[in-house]
PDB file of C-alpha atoms and ligand atoms in Angstrom:
ATOM      1  CA  MET A   7     -57.620 -45.695  65.769  1.00 88.00           C
ATOM      2  CA  GLY A   8     -54.352 -44.742  67.749  1.00 94.00           C
ATOM      3  CA  ARG A   9     -53.187 -41.286  68.255  1.00 95.00           C
ATOM      4  CA  LYS A  10     -50.514 -40.390  65.762  1.00 93.00           C
ATOM      5  CA  ILE A  11     -47.150 -39.401  66.990  1.00 90.00           C
ATOM      6  CA  LYS A  12     -44.426 -38.014  64.898  1.00 90.00           C
ATOM      7  CA  TYR A  13     -40.838 -38.702  65.178  1.00 87.00           C
ATOM      8  CA  GLU A  14     -38.393 -36.555  63.444  1.00 89.00           C
ATOM      9  CA  PHE A  15     -35.097 -37.621  62.013  1.00 91.00           C
ATOM     10  CA  GLU A  16     -32.448 -34.865  61.921  1.00 91.00           C
ATOM     11  CA  ALA A  17     -29.343 -35.040  59.626  1.00 96.00           C
ATOM     12  CA  GLU A  18     -27.012 -32.661  57.682  1.00 97.00           C
ATOM     13  CA  ILE A  19     -25.365 -33.367  54.451  1.00 97.00           C
ATOM     14  CA  PHE A  20     -22.153 -31.896  53.648  1.00 97.00           C
ATOM     15  CA  ASN A  21     -19.520 -31.820  51.023  1.00 97.00           C
ATOM     16  CA  ILE A  22     -16.351 -33.171  52.191  1.00 96.00           C
ATOM     17  CA  ASP A  23     -14.529 -29.931  52.114  1.00 96.00           C
ATOM     18  CA  GLU A  24     -17.305 -28.213  54.270  1.00 97.00           C
ATOM     19  CA  LEU A  25     -16.264 -30.185  57.264  1.00 97.00           C
ATOM     20  CA  ASN A  26     -14.070 -28.438  59.890  1.00 97.00           C
ATOM     21  CA  GLU A  27     -10.654 -29.536  60.444  1.00 97.00           C
ATOM     22  CA  ILE A  28     -10.867 -32.290  63.121  1.00 98.00           C
ATOM     23  CA  GLU A  29     -14.020 -33.785  61.139  1.00 98.00           C
ATOM     24  CA  THR A  30     -11.982 -33.777  58.040  1.00 98.00           C
ATOM     25  CA  ILE A  31      -9.142 -35.637  59.778  1.00 98.00           C
ATOM     26  CA  LEU A  32     -11.720 -37.976  61.247  1.00 98.00           C
ATOM     27  CA  VAL A  33     -13.128 -38.933  57.949  1.00 98.00           C
ATOM     28  CA  CYS A  34      -9.723 -39.404  56.491  1.00 98.00           C
ATOM     29  CA  LYS A  35      -8.820 -41.779  59.257  1.00 98.00           C
ATOM     30  CA  ALA A  36     -11.942 -43.767  58.774  1.00 98.00           C
ATOM     31  CA  LYS A  37     -11.094 -44.173  55.083  1.00 98.00           C
ATOM     32  CA  GLU A  38      -7.700 -45.282  55.947  1.00 98.00           C
ATOM     33  CA  ALA A  39      -8.820 -47.682  58.685  1.00 98.00           C
ATOM     34  CA  LEU A  40     -10.814 -49.778  56.021  1.00 98.00           C
ATOM     35  CA  ASN A  41      -7.614 -50.705  54.497  1.00 97.00           C
ATOM     36  CA  ASN A  42      -7.070 -52.908  57.506  1.00 98.00           C
ATOM     37  CA  ALA A  43     -10.556 -54.627  57.171  1.00 98.00           C
ATOM     38  CA  TYR A  44     -10.277 -58.518  57.308  1.00 98.00           C
ATOM     39  CA  ALA A  45     -13.054 -59.073  54.931  1.00 98.00           C
ATOM     40  CA  PRO A  46     -12.489 -62.113  52.580  1.00 98.00           C
ATOM     41  CA  TYR A  47     -15.978 -63.302  52.685  1.00 98.00           C
ATOM     42  CA  SER A  48     -17.994 -60.183  51.979  1.00 98.00           C
ATOM     43  CA  ASP A  49     -15.181 -58.201  50.143  1.00 98.00           C
ATOM     44  CA  PHE A  50     -16.984 -55.128  51.757  1.00 98.00           C
ATOM     45  CA  PHE A  51     -14.570 -53.080  53.551  1.00 98.00           C
ATOM     46  CA  VAL A  52     -15.595 -50.707  56.485  1.00 98.00           C
ATOM     47  CA  GLY A  53     -13.546 -48.312  58.556  1.00 98.00           C
ATOM     48  CA  ALA A  54     -14.418 -46.528  61.640  1.00 98.00           C
ATOM     49  CA  ALA A  55     -12.531 -43.644  63.351  1.00 98.00           C
ATOM     50  CA  VAL A  56     -13.464 -42.503  66.831  1.00 98.00           C
ATOM     51  CA  LEU A  57     -12.615 -39.083  68.455  1.00 98.00           C
ATOM     52  CA  LEU A  58     -12.345 -39.218  72.337  1.00 98.00           C
ATOM     53  CA  GLU A  59     -12.322 -36.264  74.472  1.00 97.00           C
ATOM     54  CA  ASP A  60      -8.573 -36.094  75.100  1.00 96.00           C
ATOM     55  CA  GLY A  61      -8.198 -35.803  71.263  1.00 97.00           C
ATOM     56  CA  SER A  62      -7.242 -39.561  70.803  1.00 97.00           C
ATOM     57  CA  ILE A  63      -8.667 -41.211  67.638  1.00 98.00           C
ATOM     58  CA  VAL A  64      -9.179 -44.970  67.858  1.00 98.00           C
ATOM     59  CA  LEU A  65      -9.526 -47.023  64.781  1.00 98.00           C
ATOM     60  CA  GLY A  66     -11.789 -49.946  63.829  1.00 98.00           C
ATOM     61  CA  SER A  67     -12.239 -51.947  60.813  1.00 98.00           C
ATOM     62  CA  ASN A  68     -14.669 -55.051  60.082  1.00 98.00           C
ATOM     63  CA  GLN A  69     -12.937 -58.399  61.067  1.00 98.00           C
ATOM     64  CA  GLU A  70     -14.752 -61.371  59.477  1.00 98.00           C
ATOM     65  CA  ASN A  71     -14.319 -65.019  60.348  1.00 98.00           C
ATOM     66  CA  ALA A  72     -15.075 -68.450  58.704  1.00 98.00           C
ATOM     67  CA  ALA A  73     -17.565 -68.816  61.266  1.00 98.00           C
ATOM     68  CA  TYR A  74     -19.447 -65.900  60.010  1.00 98.00           C
ATOM     69  CA  PRO A  75     -21.266 -64.833  62.827  1.00 97.00           C
ATOM     70  CA  SER A  76     -18.162 -64.712  64.908  1.00 98.00           C
ATOM     71  CA  GLY A  77     -16.871 -61.646  63.023  1.00 98.00           C
ATOM     72  CA  LEU A  78     -17.517 -58.017  64.143  1.00 98.00           C
ATOM     73  CA  CYS A  79     -18.300 -54.606  62.271  1.00 98.00           C
ATOM     74  CA  ALA A  80     -15.764 -51.888  62.236  1.00 98.00           C
ATOM     75  CA  GLU A  81     -17.649 -49.740  64.628  1.00 98.00           C
ATOM     76  CA  ARG A  82     -17.984 -52.217  67.335  1.00 98.00           C
ATOM     77  CA  VAL A  83     -14.246 -53.193  66.869  1.00 98.00           C
ATOM     78  CA  ALA A  84     -13.282 -49.584  67.605  1.00 98.00           C
ATOM     79  CA  LEU A  85     -15.975 -49.173  70.375  1.00 98.00           C
ATOM     80  CA  PHE A  86     -15.038 -52.248  72.350  1.00 98.00           C
ATOM     81  CA  HIS A  87     -11.454 -51.234  71.878  1.00 98.00           C
ATOM     82  CA  ILE A  88     -12.164 -48.097  73.593  1.00 98.00           C
ATOM     83  CA  GLY A  89     -14.305 -49.677  76.313  1.00 97.00           C
ATOM     84  CA  ALA A  90     -11.411 -52.005  77.130  1.00 98.00           C
ATOM     85  CA  ASN A  91      -8.471 -49.342  76.674  1.00 97.00           C
ATOM     86  CA  TYR A  92     -10.166 -45.956  77.477  1.00 96.00           C
ATOM     87  CA  PRO A  93     -12.735 -46.705  80.066  1.00 95.00           C
ATOM     88  CA  GLY A  94     -15.212 -43.718  80.720  1.00 94.00           C
ATOM     89  CA  LYS A  95     -13.479 -41.497  78.232  1.00 97.00           C
ATOM     90  CA  VAL A  96     -16.021 -39.287  76.437  1.00 98.00           C
ATOM     91  CA  ILE A  97     -16.714 -40.020  72.929  1.00 98.00           C
ATOM     92  CA  LEU A  98     -17.179 -36.878  70.815  1.00 98.00           C
ATOM     93  CA  LYS A  99     -17.502 -38.190  67.089  1.00 98.00           C
ATOM     94  CA  ILE A 100     -17.512 -41.393  65.093  1.00 98.00           C
ATOM     95  CA  ALA A 101     -16.623 -41.340  61.232  1.00 98.00           C
ATOM     96  CA  VAL A 102     -17.606 -44.327  59.195  1.00 98.00           C
ATOM     97  CA  ALA A 103     -16.697 -45.309  55.536  1.00 98.00           C
ATOM     98  CA  ALA A 104     -17.317 -48.074  53.495  1.00 98.00           C
ATOM     99  CA  LYS A 105     -16.080 -49.602  50.109  1.00 98.00           C
ATOM    100  CA  PRO A 106     -16.541 -52.841  48.168  1.00 98.00           C
ATOM    101  CA  LYS A 107     -13.114 -54.434  47.398  1.00 95.00           C
ATOM    102  CA  ASN A 108     -11.662 -52.717  44.282  1.00 92.00           C
ATOM    103  CA  ALA A 109     -14.116 -50.153  44.216  1.00 96.00           C
ATOM    104  CA  ILE A 110     -13.077 -46.402  43.504  1.00 93.00           C
ATOM    105  CA  GLU A 111     -16.267 -44.873  45.007  1.00 96.00           C
ATOM    106  CA  TYR A 112     -17.353 -45.025  48.874  1.00 98.00           C
ATOM    107  CA  VAL A 113     -20.805 -46.287  49.320  1.00 98.00           C
ATOM    108  CA  GLN A 114     -23.324 -45.204  51.726  1.00 95.00           C
ATOM    109  CA  ALA A 115     -21.934 -45.909  55.218  1.00 90.00           C
ATOM    110  CA  GLY A 116     -24.746 -46.386  58.017  1.00 93.00           C
ATOM    111  CA  PRO A 117     -24.225 -48.457  60.932  1.00 97.00           C
ATOM    112  CA  CYS A 118     -26.195 -51.735  61.273  1.00 97.00           C
ATOM    113  CA  GLY A 119     -28.788 -52.153  64.055  1.00 97.00           C
ATOM    114  CA  SER A 120     -26.451 -53.657  66.402  1.00 97.00           C
ATOM    115  CA  CYS A 121     -23.783 -51.146  65.976  1.00 98.00           C
ATOM    116  CA  ARG A 122     -26.471 -48.439  66.713  1.00 97.00           C
ATOM    117  CA  GLN A 123     -27.466 -50.352  69.802  1.00 97.00           C
ATOM    118  CA  VAL A 124     -23.714 -50.428  70.952  1.00 98.00           C
ATOM    119  CA  ILE A 125     -23.167 -46.863  69.973  1.00 98.00           C
ATOM    120  CA  PHE A 126     -26.286 -46.009  72.123  1.00 97.00           C
ATOM    121  CA  GLU A 127     -25.153 -47.762  75.268  1.00 97.00           C
ATOM    122  CA  TYR A 128     -21.784 -45.599  75.535  1.00 97.00           C
ATOM    123  CA  ARG A 129     -23.797 -42.406  74.431  1.00 97.00           C
ATOM    124  CA  ASN A 130     -26.440 -43.238  77.278  1.00 95.00           C
ATOM    125  CA  ASN A 131     -23.791 -43.583  79.793  1.00 95.00           C
ATOM    126  CA  GLN A 132     -21.998 -40.479  79.009  1.00 96.00           C
ATOM    127  CA  LYS A 133     -25.167 -38.435  78.505  1.00 92.00           C
ATOM    128  CA  GLN A 134     -23.615 -36.312  76.094  1.00 96.00           C
ATOM    129  CA  PRO A 135     -24.107 -36.335  72.112  1.00 96.00           C
ATOM    130  CA  ILE A 136     -22.064 -38.474  69.755  1.00 97.00           C
ATOM    131  CA  ASN A 137     -21.845 -37.081  66.258  1.00 97.00           C
ATOM    132  CA  LEU A 138     -21.918 -39.600  63.468  1.00 98.00           C
ATOM    133  CA  LEU A 139     -20.055 -38.581  60.319  1.00 98.00           C
ATOM    134  CA  LEU A 140     -21.155 -41.180  57.494  1.00 98.00           C
ATOM    135  CA  VAL A 141     -19.377 -41.030  54.296  1.00 98.00           C
ATOM    136  CA  GLN A 142     -21.673 -41.004  51.378  1.00 98.00           C
ATOM    137  CA  PRO A 143     -20.792 -41.548  47.480  1.00 97.00           C
ATOM    138  CA  ASP A 144     -19.730 -38.120  45.624  1.00 96.00           C
ATOM    139  CA  ASN A 145     -17.592 -36.726  48.447  1.00 96.00           C
ATOM    140  CA  GLU A 146     -20.768 -36.252  50.704  1.00 98.00           C
ATOM    141  CA  VAL A 147     -20.941 -36.788  54.397  1.00 98.00           C
ATOM    142  CA  ILE A 148     -23.953 -37.225  56.621  1.00 98.00           C
ATOM    143  CA  LYS A 149     -23.742 -35.785  59.889  1.00 97.00           C
ATOM    144  CA  THR A 150     -26.225 -36.992  62.353  1.00 97.00           C
ATOM    145  CA  GLU A 151     -26.544 -38.087  66.153  1.00 96.00           C
ATOM    146  CA  VAL A 152     -26.943 -41.424  67.840  1.00 93.00           C
ATOM    147  CA  ASN A 153     -30.378 -40.880  69.072  1.00 92.00           C
ATOM    148  CA  ASP A 154     -31.632 -39.871  65.631  1.00 93.00           C
ATOM    149  CA  LEU A 155     -30.443 -43.111  64.333  1.00 92.00           C
ATOM    150  CA  LEU A 156     -31.936 -45.230  67.100  1.00 93.00           C
ATOM    151  CA  PRO A 157     -35.462 -44.075  68.188  1.00 90.00           C
ATOM    152  CA  PHE A 158     -37.000 -45.678  71.121  1.00 91.00           C
ATOM    153  CA  ALA A 159     -33.714 -47.137  71.849  1.00 93.00           C
ATOM    154  CA  PHE A 160     -33.465 -50.070  74.429  1.00 94.00           C
ATOM    155  CA  GLY A 161     -31.217 -49.059  77.325  1.00 93.00           C
ATOM    156  CA  LYS A 162     -30.163 -49.980  80.674  1.00 92.00           C
ATOM    157  CA  ASN A 163     -32.869 -47.654  81.981  1.00 87.00           C
ATOM    158  CA  SER A 164     -35.395 -50.069  81.215  1.00 88.00           C
ATOM    159  CA  LEU A 165     -33.882 -52.970  83.124  1.00 92.00           C
ATOM    160  CA  LEU A 166     -35.259 -52.912  86.438  1.00 75.00           C
ATOM    161  CA  LYS A 167     -32.913 -54.306  89.115  1.00 70.00           C
TER     162      LYS A 167
HETATM  163  N1  LIG B  19     -20.308 -53.938  58.401  1.00 83.34           N
HETATM  164  C1  LIG B  19     -19.553 -53.205  59.264  1.00 83.34           C
HETATM  165  O1  LIG B  19     -18.269 -53.168  59.409  1.00 83.34           O
HETATM  166  N2  LIG B  19     -20.112 -51.923  59.636  1.00 83.34           N
HETATM  167  C2  LIG B  19     -21.439 -51.607  58.994  1.00 83.34           C
HETATM  168  O2  LIG B  19     -21.924 -50.475  59.579  1.00 83.34           O
HETATM  169  C3  LIG B  19     -22.103 -52.512  58.144  1.00 83.34           C
HETATM  170  C4  LIG B  19     -21.544 -53.843  57.883  1.00 83.34           C
HETATM  171  C5  LIG B  19     -19.405 -55.217  58.009  1.00 83.34           C
HETATM  172  C6  LIG B  19     -19.775 -56.507  58.549  1.00 83.34           C
HETATM  173  C7  LIG B  19     -19.384 -57.538  57.525  1.00 83.34           C
HETATM  174  O3  LIG B  19     -17.934 -57.518  57.594  1.00 83.34           O
HETATM  175  C8  LIG B  19     -19.370 -56.504  56.235  1.00 83.34           C
HETATM  176  O4  LIG B  19     -19.484 -55.210  56.594  1.00 83.34           O
HETATM  177  C9  LIG B  19     -20.532 -56.981  55.279  1.00 83.34           C
HETATM  178  O5  LIG B  19     -21.784 -56.998  55.866  1.00 83.34           O
END
């Protein structure tokens, strides 16, 4: 029998009007960003809004392609834009919102495994937490941290050179 270890996942759930000003803005921006999604294949619209240390907010939305795997999630569209245009800038928070086409209500947003891995890479480099604000149905928002969403993450530290 192996020795049991317990991994604790920490998150908080808020009603949207309990968020502070900048978080409220960021969530609104993520919701706006999903309107620029190009999602003719899934009809699933995702928006991401990323707050940088200098106060800039970078938006991303999912961008699909007829060759399906060539498309990219909203989170990675925003993060790679930051890597390319704001290299080294600390990322403070990421808000994500998702909605199927023509839906009135937001559905649960939770970054896919590949996006968690990409967020972790930046988080690992900056050695500072990145808060995730994940829009949920019923005007709720889950607040968590990258390391909580990707336990036992694989990072550059594991790659021996
Ligand atoms: N998608 C995102 O943009 N972010 C996520 O966190 C989950 C999924 C996109 C990918 C694809 O364009 C569509 O949602 C359906 O999977």
